[in-house]
Amino acid sequence: MVDASGTWAIMDTVGMAQMDLPDVEAAFPQDKHERFPAVEVEAFLRNQSLRLLYDPTAFESPIALPGPGGVLWRSSGLMASGHYGPPRTMIRFLPRTLLRPPRILRTA
């Protein structure tokens, strides 16, 4: 969980550094309707990891892609580290929703 209310969750990959690539992280709101099912977010992260494998520069600048929940997910561009350890280069994805992400997720 990211915030005290437990309304946002984070999922990430670990180990992309073995291929000299950044890891990928997704933060998303959780609600009783499961608008962003964890299994779909996990598949989205794996697909973005594969995209990086084929094009290591794919997310150096922010980009928006369709993803879980039928909404666009915006990337952060390269970040020095993710929300959780271990320290590593990271790309964060946030869904475009009416619910604003916690401040800690909006800063790199």
Short mmCIF file of C-alpha atoms in Angstrom, two decimals:
data_model
loop_
_atom_site.label_atom_id
_atom_site.label_comp_id
_atom_site.label_asym_id
_atom_site.label_seq_id
_atom_site.Cartn_x
_atom_site.Cartn_y
_atom_site.Cartn_z
CA MET A 1 0.00 0.00 0.00
CA VAL A 2 1.10 3.52 -0.72
CA ASP A 3 -1.19 5.64 1.40
CA ALA A 4 -2.67 5.27 4.88
CA SER A 5 -6.19 4.77 3.52
CA GLY A 6 -5.03 1.75 1.51
CA THR A 7 -6.58 3.07 -1.69
CA TRP A 8 -3.44 2.81 -3.85
CA ALA A 9 -1.21 -0.20 -4.48
CA ILE A 10 2.14 -0.65 -6.22
CA MET A 11 3.36 -3.58 -8.27
CA ASP A 12 6.81 -3.74 -9.84
CA THR A 13 9.35 -5.90 -11.59
CA VAL A 14 12.76 -6.69 -10.16
CA GLY A 15 15.74 -8.01 -12.08
CA MET A 16 15.74 -6.07 -15.34
CA ALA A 17 19.16 -4.67 -14.34
CA GLN A 18 20.58 -8.08 -15.25
CA MET A 19 19.93 -7.01 -18.85
CA ASP A 20 21.08 -3.40 -18.23
CA LEU A 21 17.46 -2.22 -18.31
CA PRO A 22 15.28 -0.33 -15.82
CA ASP A 23 12.58 -2.09 -13.83
CA VAL A 24 8.93 -1.16 -14.35
CA GLU A 25 6.50 -0.11 -11.62
CA ALA A 26 2.74 0.49 -11.70
CA ALA A 27 0.74 2.30 -9.04
CA PHE A 28 -3.03 2.02 -9.19
CA PRO A 29 -6.12 2.72 -7.09
CA GLN A 30 -7.85 -0.21 -5.46
CA ASP A 31 -11.59 -0.31 -4.96
CA LYS A 32 -14.38 -2.81 -4.41
CA HIS A 33 -15.09 -2.89 -8.17
CA GLU A 34 -11.53 -4.04 -8.97
CA ARG A 35 -11.22 -1.63 -11.88
CA PHE A 36 -7.53 -2.54 -12.10
CA PRO A 37 -7.25 -6.30 -11.42
CA ALA A 38 -3.79 -7.24 -10.20
CA VAL A 39 -3.47 -9.98 -12.84
CA GLU A 40 -4.02 -7.39 -15.60
CA VAL A 41 -1.53 -4.96 -14.06
CA GLU A 42 1.03 -7.77 -13.82
CA ALA A 43 0.52 -8.64 -17.50
CA PHE A 44 0.86 -4.95 -18.41
CA LEU A 45 4.19 -4.74 -16.54
CA ARG A 46 5.50 -7.89 -18.25
CA ASN A 47 4.52 -6.49 -21.65
CA GLN A 48 6.36 -3.23 -20.91
CA SER A 49 9.40 -5.22 -19.77
CA LEU A 50 9.38 -7.04 -23.12
CA ARG A 51 9.03 -3.71 -24.92
CA LEU A 52 12.17 -2.51 -23.10
CA LEU A 53 14.00 -5.67 -24.09
CA TYR A 54 13.35 -4.94 -27.77
CA ASP A 55 13.72 -1.15 -27.50
CA PRO A 56 15.74 0.00 -24.47
CA THR A 57 14.93 3.65 -25.24
CA ALA A 58 11.14 3.11 -25.38
CA PHE A 59 10.38 4.94 -22.14
CA GLU A 60 13.19 7.46 -21.78
CA SER A 61 10.56 10.15 -22.25
CA PRO A 62 7.03 10.00 -20.81
CA ILE A 63 4.52 8.13 -22.96
CA ALA A 64 0.86 7.11 -22.60
CA LEU A 65 -0.28 3.57 -23.43
CA PRO A 66 -3.62 1.76 -23.19
CA GLY A 67 -3.68 -0.61 -20.25
CA PRO A 68 -5.70 -2.24 -17.50
CA GLY A 69 -9.08 -0.72 -16.72
CA GLY A 70 -9.46 0.44 -20.31
CA VAL A 71 -7.62 3.70 -19.59
CA LEU A 72 -4.35 5.25 -20.66
CA TRP A 73 -1.35 4.67 -18.40
CA ARG A 74 1.32 7.38 -18.44
CA SER A 75 4.97 6.55 -17.89
CA SER A 76 7.29 8.71 -15.83
CA GLY A 77 10.35 8.49 -18.02
CA LEU A 78 13.49 7.20 -16.30
CA MET A 79 13.58 7.62 -12.51
CA ALA A 80 16.55 7.17 -10.18
CA SER A 81 14.64 4.67 -8.04
CA GLY A 82 11.21 3.20 -7.46
CA HIS A 83 8.93 3.46 -4.47
CA TYR A 84 10.27 0.28 -2.85
CA GLY A 85 13.77 -1.25 -2.76
CA PRO A 86 16.12 -2.41 -3.89
CA PRO A 87 17.44 0.90 -5.27
CA ARG A 88 17.40 0.69 -9.06
CA THR A 89 16.51 2.66 -12.17
CA MET A 90 12.76 2.57 -12.64
CA ILE A 91 9.95 3.57 -14.95
CA ARG A 92 6.65 4.25 -13.18
CA PHE A 93 3.23 3.94 -14.81
CA LEU A 94 0.11 5.65 -13.42
CA PRO A 95 -3.40 5.24 -14.84
CA ARG A 96 -5.34 8.28 -15.95
CA THR A 97 -8.24 8.33 -13.50
CA LEU A 98 -10.39 10.87 -11.73
CA LEU A 99 -8.73 9.81 -8.47
CA ARG A 100 -5.50 11.76 -8.05
CA PRO A 101 -2.45 9.67 -7.04
CA PRO A 102 -0.88 10.35 -3.64
CA ARG A 103 1.81 13.04 -3.76
CA ILE A 104 4.61 10.52 -3.19
CA LEU A 105 3.70 8.87 -6.51
CA ARG A 106 3.62 12.10 -8.47
CA THR A 107 7.25 12.94 -7.78
CA ALA A 108 10.33 11.19 -9.09
#
